[in-house]
Coordinates of C-alpha atoms in Angstrom, one line a residue:
M1 CA -35.4 0.8 62.0
T2 CA -38.3 -1.5 61.8
V3 CA -41.9 -0.3 61.6
E4 CA -42.6 -1.7 65.1
S5 CA -39.8 0.3 66.7
A6 CA -41.4 3.5 65.3
R7 CA -44.7 3.0 67.1
V8 CA -45.5 5.4 70.0
S9 CA -48.1 5.4 72.6
R10 CA -50.9 6.9 70.4
G11 CA -53.0 3.8 70.3
D12 CA -51.9 1.4 67.5
H13 CA -51.1 4.2 65.0
P14 CA -47.5 4.4 63.8
R15 CA -45.7 7.6 64.3
P16 CA -42.3 8.2 62.7
H17 CA -39.2 9.6 64.4
P18 CA -38.1 13.2 63.5
H19 CA -38.0 13.9 59.8
V20 CA -37.1 16.5 57.2
I21 CA -39.5 16.2 54.2
V22 CA -38.5 17.8 51.0
L23 CA -41.1 18.3 48.3
F24 CA -39.6 18.8 44.9
G25 CA -42.2 20.4 42.6
A26 CA -43.8 22.1 45.7
T27 CA -45.4 24.8 43.5
G28 CA -47.0 22.2 41.1
D29 CA -50.5 20.8 40.9
L30 CA -49.8 17.5 42.7
A31 CA -48.3 19.3 45.7
K32 CA -51.2 21.7 45.8
R33 CA -54.0 19.1 45.4
K34 CA -52.6 16.2 47.4
L35 CA -49.3 16.5 49.2
L36 CA -49.6 19.8 51.1
P37 CA -53.2 19.1 52.2
G38 CA -52.2 15.5 53.0
L39 CA -49.3 16.5 55.2
F40 CA -51.5 18.9 57.1
H41 CA -54.1 16.2 57.6
L42 CA -51.4 13.9 59.0
F43 CA -50.3 16.6 61.3
A44 CA -53.8 17.3 62.6
A45 CA -54.3 13.5 63.1
G46 CA -51.2 13.3 65.2
L47 CA -49.4 11.0 62.8
L48 CA -46.5 13.2 61.7
P49 CA -43.4 13.2 63.9
E50 CA -43.4 15.4 67.0
N51 CA -40.4 17.2 65.4
F52 CA -40.4 17.7 61.6
A53 CA -39.8 20.1 58.8
V54 CA -41.4 20.4 55.4
I55 CA -39.2 22.1 52.8
G56 CA -40.6 23.1 49.5
S57 CA -38.3 23.1 46.5
S58 CA -38.3 24.1 42.9
P59 CA -35.9 25.4 40.2
P60 CA -34.6 28.9 41.2
E61 CA -36.8 30.6 38.6
F62 CA -39.9 29.4 40.6
A63 CA -38.5 30.0 44.0
L64 CA -40.7 31.3 46.9
S65 CA -39.8 32.9 50.1
D66 CA -40.7 31.0 53.3
A67 CA -43.6 33.3 53.9
D68 CA -44.9 32.9 50.3
F69 CA -44.6 29.1 50.6
R70 CA -46.6 29.2 53.8
S71 CA -49.3 31.2 52.0
H72 CA -49.2 28.9 49.0
A73 CA -49.7 25.9 51.4
E74 CA -52.5 27.6 53.3
L75 CA -54.4 28.2 50.0
A76 CA -53.8 24.6 48.9
C77 CA -55.2 23.2 52.2
A78 CA -58.2 25.6 52.1
D79 CA -59.1 24.6 48.5
F80 CA -58.3 20.9 48.6
G81 CA -57.8 19.7 52.2
T82 CA -60.2 17.8 54.4
T83 CA -58.7 19.7 57.4
K84 CA -59.0 23.4 56.9
P85 CA -56.1 25.7 57.7
V86 CA -57.5 27.7 60.6
G87 CA -56.6 28.6 64.2
P88 CA -53.5 27.6 66.2
L89 CA -53.4 24.2 64.6
W90 CA -52.5 25.7 61.2
D91 CA -50.2 28.3 62.8
K92 CA -48.2 25.5 64.4
F93 CA -48.0 23.5 61.2
A94 CA -47.0 26.5 59.1
S95 CA -44.1 27.2 61.5
H96 CA -42.6 23.9 60.2
L97 CA -42.7 25.1 56.5
S98 CA -39.8 26.6 54.6
F99 CA -38.4 26.8 51.1
G100 CA -35.1 26.0 49.4
A101 CA -34.7 26.3 45.6
A102 CA -32.4 23.8 43.9
S103 CA -31.0 23.0 40.5
P104 CA -28.5 20.4 39.4
E105 CA -26.0 23.3 38.9
D106 CA -26.7 24.9 42.3
P107 CA -28.4 23.0 45.1
S108 CA -26.9 25.3 47.8
A109 CA -30.2 26.9 48.9
L110 CA -31.8 23.6 49.5
V111 CA -28.7 22.1 51.2
N112 CA -28.7 25.1 53.6
A113 CA -32.4 24.8 54.2
V114 CA -32.1 21.1 55.1
A115 CA -29.1 21.9 57.4
A116 CA -31.1 24.6 59.1
A117 CA -34.2 22.4 59.6
E118 CA -32.1 19.6 61.1
A119 CA -30.3 22.0 63.4
A120 CA -33.7 23.3 64.6
I121 CA -35.0 19.8 65.2
R122 CA -31.8 18.9 67.2
G123 CA -32.2 22.1 69.2
S124 CA -35.8 21.3 70.1
H125 CA -34.5 18.1 71.7
G126 CA -31.8 20.0 73.5
G127 CA -28.9 17.8 72.4
S128 CA -26.9 16.3 69.6
H129 CA -28.4 13.5 67.6
G130 CA -26.4 10.8 65.9
G131 CA -26.9 9.3 62.5
S132 CA -27.6 5.7 61.7
H133 CA -25.2 2.8 61.7
G134 CA -25.2 -0.5 59.8
G135 CA -28.5 0.4 58.0
A136 CA -30.5 0.8 61.2
R137 CA -31.7 4.2 62.4
S138 CA -30.7 5.2 65.9
Q139 CA -33.5 6.3 68.2
H140 CA -32.7 10.0 67.7
A141 CA -31.8 10.0 64.0
I142 CA -33.4 12.6 61.8
G143 CA -34.8 11.0 58.7
R144 CA -34.8 12.6 55.3
L145 CA -37.6 12.0 52.9
F146 CA -37.5 13.4 49.3
H147 CA -40.7 13.4 47.3
L148 CA -40.2 13.8 43.6
A149 CA -43.5 15.5 42.5
V150 CA -41.8 16.5 39.2
P151 CA -42.2 15.5 35.6
P152 CA -40.7 12.1 34.8
V153 CA -38.0 13.7 32.6
A154 CA -36.6 15.3 35.7
F155 CA -36.3 12.2 37.9
E156 CA -32.7 11.3 36.9
S157 CA -31.4 14.9 37.3
V158 CA -33.0 15.4 40.7
V159 CA -31.8 12.1 42.0
G160 CA -28.3 12.9 40.6
M161 CA -28.4 16.2 42.4
L162 CA -29.3 14.5 45.6
G163 CA -26.3 12.3 45.3
S164 CA -23.8 15.0 44.2
S165 CA -24.9 17.4 46.9
G166 CA -24.6 14.9 49.8
L167 CA -28.3 15.2 50.6
A168 CA -28.8 11.5 49.8
S169 CA -27.5 10.2 53.1
A170 CA -27.2 6.5 53.8
D171 CA -30.6 6.3 55.5
A172 CA -32.5 8.9 53.4
R173 CA -35.5 7.8 51.4
V174 CA -36.9 8.9 48.1
I175 CA -40.5 8.8 46.8
I176 CA -40.7 8.6 43.0
E177 CA -44.0 9.3 41.2
K178 CA -45.4 7.5 38.2
P179 CA -44.9 6.7 35.4
F180 CA -41.7 4.9 36.1
G181 CA -40.3 4.7 32.6
T182 CA -42.1 4.4 29.3
D183 CA -40.9 0.9 28.3
L184 CA -38.6 -1.8 29.5
A185 CA -35.4 -0.1 28.4
S186 CA -36.3 3.3 29.9
A187 CA -37.4 1.7 33.2
Q188 CA -34.1 -0.3 33.4
A189 CA -32.1 2.9 32.7
L190 CA -34.1 4.8 35.4
N191 CA -33.6 2.0 37.9
A192 CA -29.9 2.1 37.2
A193 CA -29.7 5.8 37.7
V194 CA -31.6 5.7 40.9
H195 CA -29.7 2.7 42.2
A196 CA -26.5 4.6 41.6
V197 CA -27.5 7.0 44.5
F198 CA -30.0 5.0 46.6
D199 CA -30.3 1.4 47.7
E200 CA -33.5 -0.4 46.7
S201 CA -34.5 -0.3 50.4
Q202 CA -34.5 3.5 50.2
I203 CA -36.7 3.8 47.0
F204 CA -40.5 4.2 47.2
R205 CA -42.1 4.1 43.8
I206 CA -45.5 5.4 44.6
D207 CA -48.9 4.4 43.2
H208 CA -51.7 6.2 45.1
F209 CA -54.1 3.4 44.2
L210 CA -52.3 1.1 46.6
G211 CA -52.8 3.6 49.4
K212 CA -56.5 3.4 49.1
E213 CA -58.3 1.8 52.0
S214 CA -60.6 0.0 49.6
V215 CA -57.8 -1.5 47.6
D216 CA -56.0 -2.8 50.7
N217 CA -59.3 -4.1 51.9
I218 CA -59.0 -6.7 49.1
L219 CA -56.2 -8.3 51.2
A220 CA -58.4 -8.3 54.3
F221 CA -61.4 -9.6 52.4
R222 CA -59.5 -12.5 50.9
F223 CA -57.1 -13.6 53.7
A224 CA -59.1 -12.8 56.8
N225 CA -62.3 -14.6 55.7
G226 CA -62.5 -18.3 55.4
L227 CA -65.7 -17.8 53.3
F228 CA -63.9 -16.4 50.3
E229 CA -60.2 -17.5 50.2
P230 CA -61.1 -21.2 49.4
I231 CA -63.1 -20.1 46.3
W232 CA -60.6 -17.5 45.1
N233 CA -59.4 -19.5 42.2
R234 CA -60.1 -20.9 38.7
Q235 CA -62.3 -23.7 40.0
H236 CA -64.9 -21.1 41.1
I237 CA -64.1 -17.9 39.3
R238 CA -64.6 -17.7 35.5
Y239 CA -63.5 -14.1 34.9
V240 CA -62.1 -11.0 36.6
Q241 CA -62.7 -7.4 35.5
I242 CA -60.7 -4.3 36.6
D243 CA -62.6 -1.3 35.2
V244 CA -61.5 2.3 35.7
P245 CA -63.4 4.6 33.2
E246 CA -63.3 8.4 33.6
T247 CA -65.7 11.0 32.4
L248 CA -62.9 13.6 32.2
S249 CA -61.2 14.5 29.0
I250 CA -57.5 15.3 28.8
E251 CA -58.3 18.7 30.2
G252 CA -55.4 20.8 28.9
R253 CA -52.9 18.0 29.5
A254 CA -52.3 17.3 25.8
A255 CA -48.5 17.5 26.0
F256 CA -48.3 14.9 28.7
Y257 CA -51.2 12.7 27.6
D258 CA -50.4 12.5 23.9
A259 CA -46.9 11.2 24.7
T260 CA -48.3 8.8 27.3
G261 CA -51.7 7.4 26.4
A262 CA -54.2 5.4 28.5
Y263 CA -52.1 2.3 28.7
R264 CA -49.0 3.9 30.2
D265 CA -51.0 6.4 32.2
M266 CA -53.3 3.9 33.9
V267 CA -52.8 0.3 33.2
V268 CA -49.1 -0.1 33.8
T269 CA -49.1 2.2 36.8
H270 CA -52.4 1.3 38.5
L271 CA -54.5 -1.5 37.1
F272 CA -51.6 -4.1 37.0
Q273 CA -50.9 -3.2 40.7
V274 CA -54.5 -3.9 41.6
L275 CA -54.3 -7.2 39.6
G276 CA -51.3 -8.2 41.7
F277 CA -53.3 -7.9 44.9
L278 CA -56.2 -9.8 43.4
A279 CA -54.1 -12.7 42.0
M280 CA -51.4 -13.2 44.6
E281 CA -50.9 -16.3 46.7
P282 CA -51.3 -15.8 50.5
P283 CA -48.1 -14.2 51.8
T284 CA -46.5 -15.6 54.9
S285 CA -47.2 -12.2 56.5
L286 CA -48.1 -8.7 55.5
A287 CA -44.6 -7.4 56.0
S288 CA -43.0 -5.7 53.0
K289 CA -40.8 -8.5 51.6
P290 CA -43.3 -11.4 51.7
L291 CA -46.1 -9.2 50.4
R292 CA -44.1 -7.8 47.5
D293 CA -42.6 -11.2 46.8
E294 CA -46.0 -12.7 46.1
K295 CA -47.1 -9.7 44.0
S296 CA -43.9 -10.1 42.0
K297 CA -44.7 -13.8 41.4
V298 CA -48.0 -12.7 39.8
F299 CA -46.2 -10.4 37.4
D300 CA -43.7 -13.2 36.6
A301 CA -46.7 -15.4 35.6
L302 CA -48.3 -12.8 33.3
K303 CA -48.2 -13.8 29.7
P304 CA -47.0 -11.3 27.1
L305 CA -49.9 -9.2 25.8
D306 CA -51.7 -10.7 22.7
M307 CA -52.7 -8.0 20.2
R308 CA -55.8 -10.1 19.3
H309 CA -57.1 -9.3 22.8
V310 CA -56.4 -5.5 22.9
V311 CA -58.7 -2.7 21.9
R312 CA -57.4 0.9 21.6
G313 CA -59.9 3.7 21.4
Q314 CA -59.7 7.5 20.8
Y315 CA -62.7 9.7 21.6
N316 CA -64.0 11.9 18.8
G317 CA -62.8 15.4 19.3
Y318 CA -59.4 14.4 20.8
L319 CA -57.5 15.5 17.7
S320 CA -59.0 19.0 17.9
S321 CA -57.8 19.5 21.5
P322 CA -55.1 22.2 21.7
G323 CA -51.7 20.7 21.7
V324 CA -52.6 17.4 20.1
P325 CA -50.6 16.7 16.9
A326 CA -52.6 16.2 13.7
G327 CA -53.2 12.5 13.1
S328 CA -52.1 11.4 16.6
D329 CA -52.6 7.6 17.2
T330 CA -52.5 8.0 21.0
E331 CA -55.2 6.0 22.7
T332 CA -57.6 7.7 25.1
M333 CA -59.2 4.3 26.0
I334 CA -57.7 0.8 26.3
A335 CA -59.3 -2.5 27.0
L336 CA -57.3 -5.7 27.1
R337 CA -57.4 -9.4 28.2
V338 CA -54.6 -10.5 30.4
E339 CA -53.7 -14.1 31.4
V340 CA -52.0 -15.2 34.6
E341 CA -50.2 -18.6 34.0
S342 CA -50.4 -19.9 37.5
W343 CA -52.1 -22.9 39.0
R344 CA -54.7 -20.7 40.7
W345 CA -55.6 -18.7 37.6
H346 CA -54.9 -20.8 34.6
G347 CA -57.7 -20.2 32.0
V348 CA -59.3 -17.3 33.9
P349 CA -59.3 -14.2 31.8
F350 CA -58.6 -10.8 33.4
Y351 CA -60.2 -7.9 31.6
L352 CA -58.8 -4.5 32.1
R353 CA -60.3 -1.2 30.9
S354 CA -59.6 2.5 31.4
G355 CA -60.2 5.6 29.4
K356 CA -61.1 9.3 29.2
S357 CA -64.5 10.8 28.2
M358 CA -66.4 7.7 29.0
A359 CA -69.9 7.1 30.3
A360 CA -69.1 7.2 34.0
S361 CA -66.2 7.6 36.4
R362 CA -65.8 4.4 38.4
Q363 CA -63.2 2.2 40.0
T364 CA -64.4 -1.3 40.2
V365 CA -63.2 -4.9 40.4
T366 CA -65.7 -7.6 39.4
L367 CA -65.3 -11.3 39.9
G368 CA -67.7 -13.5 38.0
F369 CA -68.4 -17.0 39.5
H370 CA -69.1 -20.2 37.6
E371 CA -72.8 -21.0 37.2
P372 CA -74.3 -24.0 38.8
A373 CA -73.9 -27.2 36.9
L374 CA -77.6 -28.1 37.1
R375 CA -80.1 -25.6 35.8
M376 CA -83.2 -26.7 37.6
F377 CA -85.1 -23.4 37.6
R378 CA -87.2 -22.4 34.6
S379 CA -85.8 -18.8 34.8
H380 CA -82.3 -20.2 35.1
R381 CA -82.2 -21.7 31.6
R382 CA -79.5 -20.5 29.1
D383 CA -82.2 -19.0 26.9
A384 CA -83.8 -17.0 29.7
P385 CA -82.6 -13.5 30.4
Y386 CA -82.5 -14.1 34.2
G387 CA -79.6 -11.7 34.9
R388 CA -75.9 -11.8 35.4
G389 CA -75.6 -14.6 37.9
N390 CA -73.2 -14.4 40.8
E391 CA -70.7 -11.5 40.9
L392 CA -68.6 -10.0 43.6
V393 CA -68.1 -6.3 42.9
I394 CA -65.5 -4.3 44.8
D395 CA -65.8 -0.6 44.3
F396 CA -62.5 1.0 45.3
A397 CA -63.4 4.6 44.6
D398 CA -63.2 6.2 48.0
P399 CA -64.8 5.5 50.4
G400 CA -65.4 2.1 48.8
S401 CA -67.9 -0.8 49.0
I402 CA -68.3 -4.5 48.3
H403 CA -71.4 -6.0 46.8
L404 CA -72.2 -9.7 46.3
D405 CA -74.9 -10.4 43.7
F406 CA -76.8 -13.7 44.1
M407 CA -80.0 -15.3 42.8
A408 CA -83.1 -15.7 45.1
K409 CA -86.7 -16.7 44.8
M410 CA -89.0 -13.8 44.1
P411 CA -92.3 -13.6 46.1
G412 CA -95.2 -15.3 44.4
P413 CA -96.7 -18.7 43.7
E414 CA -94.1 -19.7 41.1
M415 CA -90.4 -20.5 41.5
T416 CA -89.1 -17.4 39.8
L417 CA -85.6 -16.1 40.4
G418 CA -84.6 -12.5 40.9
K419 CA -81.2 -10.9 41.7
G420 CA -80.4 -10.1 45.3
T421 CA -77.4 -8.1 46.6
M422 CA -75.6 -8.2 49.9
S423 CA -73.6 -5.0 50.5
F424 CA -70.8 -3.6 52.6
R425 CA -70.1 0.2 52.5
Y426 CA -67.2 1.8 54.3
Q427 CA -69.1 5.0 54.9
D428 CA -71.9 3.1 56.7
S429 CA -69.6 0.8 58.7
F430 CA -66.6 2.7 60.0
A431 CA -65.8 6.2 61.1
Q432 CA -64.6 8.1 58.1
A433 CA -62.7 10.5 60.3
N434 CA -60.2 7.7 60.8
A435 CA -59.6 7.3 57.1
L436 CA -56.4 8.5 55.3
E437 CA -56.3 9.5 51.7
G438 CA -54.0 7.3 49.5
Y439 CA -51.1 9.8 49.4
E440 CA -51.4 10.5 53.1
R441 CA -51.1 6.8 54.0
L442 CA -48.2 6.2 51.6
I443 CA -46.2 9.2 52.8
L444 CA -46.6 8.0 56.4
L445 CA -45.5 4.5 55.4
A446 CA -42.4 5.9 53.6
M447 CA -41.4 7.8 56.7
L448 CA -41.7 4.5 58.6
G449 CA -39.7 2.6 56.0
D450 CA -42.5 0.3 55.2
Q451 CA -42.3 -0.6 51.5
S452 CA -45.2 -3.1 51.4
L453 CA -47.5 -0.8 49.3
F454 CA -44.8 0.4 46.9
T455 CA -43.7 -1.1 43.7
R456 CA -40.3 -2.9 43.4
A457 CA -37.7 -2.6 40.6
D458 CA -38.2 -6.2 39.3
G459 CA -42.0 -5.9 39.3
I460 CA -42.1 -2.7 37.3
E461 CA -39.6 -4.0 34.8
R462 CA -41.6 -7.3 34.4
V463 CA -44.8 -5.3 33.6
W464 CA -43.0 -3.3 30.9
E465 CA -41.5 -6.6 29.6
I466 CA -44.9 -8.2 29.0
S467 CA -46.1 -4.9 27.5
A468 CA -43.5 -5.0 24.7
P469 CA -45.9 -6.4 22.0
L470 CA -48.4 -3.6 22.5
L471 CA -45.7 -0.9 22.7
T472 CA -43.9 -2.0 19.5
S473 CA -46.9 -3.0 17.3
P474 CA -50.1 -1.4 18.7
P475 CA -53.4 -2.0 16.9
P476 CA -54.9 1.1 15.4
V477 CA -57.1 3.3 17.5
E478 CA -60.9 3.0 17.0
P479 CA -63.1 6.1 17.4
Y480 CA -65.8 6.3 20.1
E481 CA -68.2 9.0 21.1
P482 CA -67.6 10.9 24.3
G483 CA -69.9 9.7 27.1
T484 CA -70.0 6.1 25.9
W485 CA -68.2 2.9 27.0
G486 CA -65.7 3.0 24.2
P487 CA -65.7 1.4 20.7
A488 CA -68.2 -1.5 20.0
S489 CA -65.3 -3.9 19.9
V490 CA -64.8 -3.7 23.7
D491 CA -67.9 -5.9 23.9
K492 CA -66.5 -8.4 21.4
L493 CA -63.3 -8.5 23.5
I494 CA -65.0 -9.7 26.6
A495 CA -67.6 -12.1 24.9
P496 CA -69.1 -14.4 25.9
H497 CA -69.0 -12.4 29.2
R498 CA -70.2 -8.9 29.7
W499 CA -68.7 -5.8 31.3
H500 CA -70.2 -5.1 34.7
L501 CA -70.3 -1.4 33.8
R502 CA -72.3 -0.8 30.7

């Protein structure tokens, strides 16, 4: 079924056909903070199917009754949801919730729960509903969406169980969380295991950054405005920064984080995806295939990482965190220079940085423009500290904003320059009530079968491929104090430019 055929009469908002949504890891932190509140918000907004079921699942030792799962979901929505679980609206949503434990050895409880949910949906229509034929869903088909909110080590076993139990029907879809592999070999092995059960068209590798309105606004900003697309290239842009520092420490996640590190946790899974949007050529349309084709071309053009342009940092105190092995070389901060060998970007450095326990929590893209060839203003000389020049700054931390820094004459008798800023802020410009959080939007797109904002097998494997030099021979970590911007060498990495965030 195409996305267009799924639209209903609720304005221009897409609404899927009937669905059974299975949340693996339903008692975990991701489900509590994002997935259950997100599903309730979609329901309140009228964007879930008219007939649906949400089935929580976990290993049998963590199984809940239906009533306990509803109470768990209510508490999650109360604590973390934008729409609070009160009144008839919550009662109606909760009536769609049930639980079915599953393990690779015994998935029977989940199989029975899915069968019961589909029977209830068919009964609500008052008739029998056929399946899909030839890869296209019939008007009355019941979709199955499996969300794997489980540790990465469990991906293969859960997918294998879906195949052996018969739950992975020909038109079912599966959402797989990050990180997708830890290197090229593991990503290829995981892709092979998932492809043994699901076709690539059924696989949705999720990156919640790509569900952000402010990240997707990069596409609108570039391709819908004739003012910016003509200058979005090496002839006008001299550097690009993607900067995602965090003030949080590892916060009790030592077991996961020490085996992962900042590069695998943030750069491969998030920052490279944002880079793909920034650097892609104009797609023929915003449909899934042309959009992902152009992003894949960017990844193909990435040069293998050069260790001379990588800085790994570790904040002081990390080694004393409970669960961190003595002498661990895991980086808690990474900064690197990346090069895209395409006509558009040849010679333009892309600087990426992310880390824990840093000076601020921000999510920004900064594009620095070439300076004018003729410096006719006294305060515009190279030896004058007149400011940073022209920069376009996209803040993609929700709700998001765009700022354009430019030089203007300051009031007074002399021709003295000062920095001016033109700004766009989502919160000032559009009704925030219409906004969807990243996970909410991506779950909705997965039900609609729209893969445009999900990563593809070849793209993720290519990113791991260019990462091989760093993964096999990483430079030693350098210490930095918590609450700073990382080791001093991060400034040397970007010289002669400067980080927008300092």
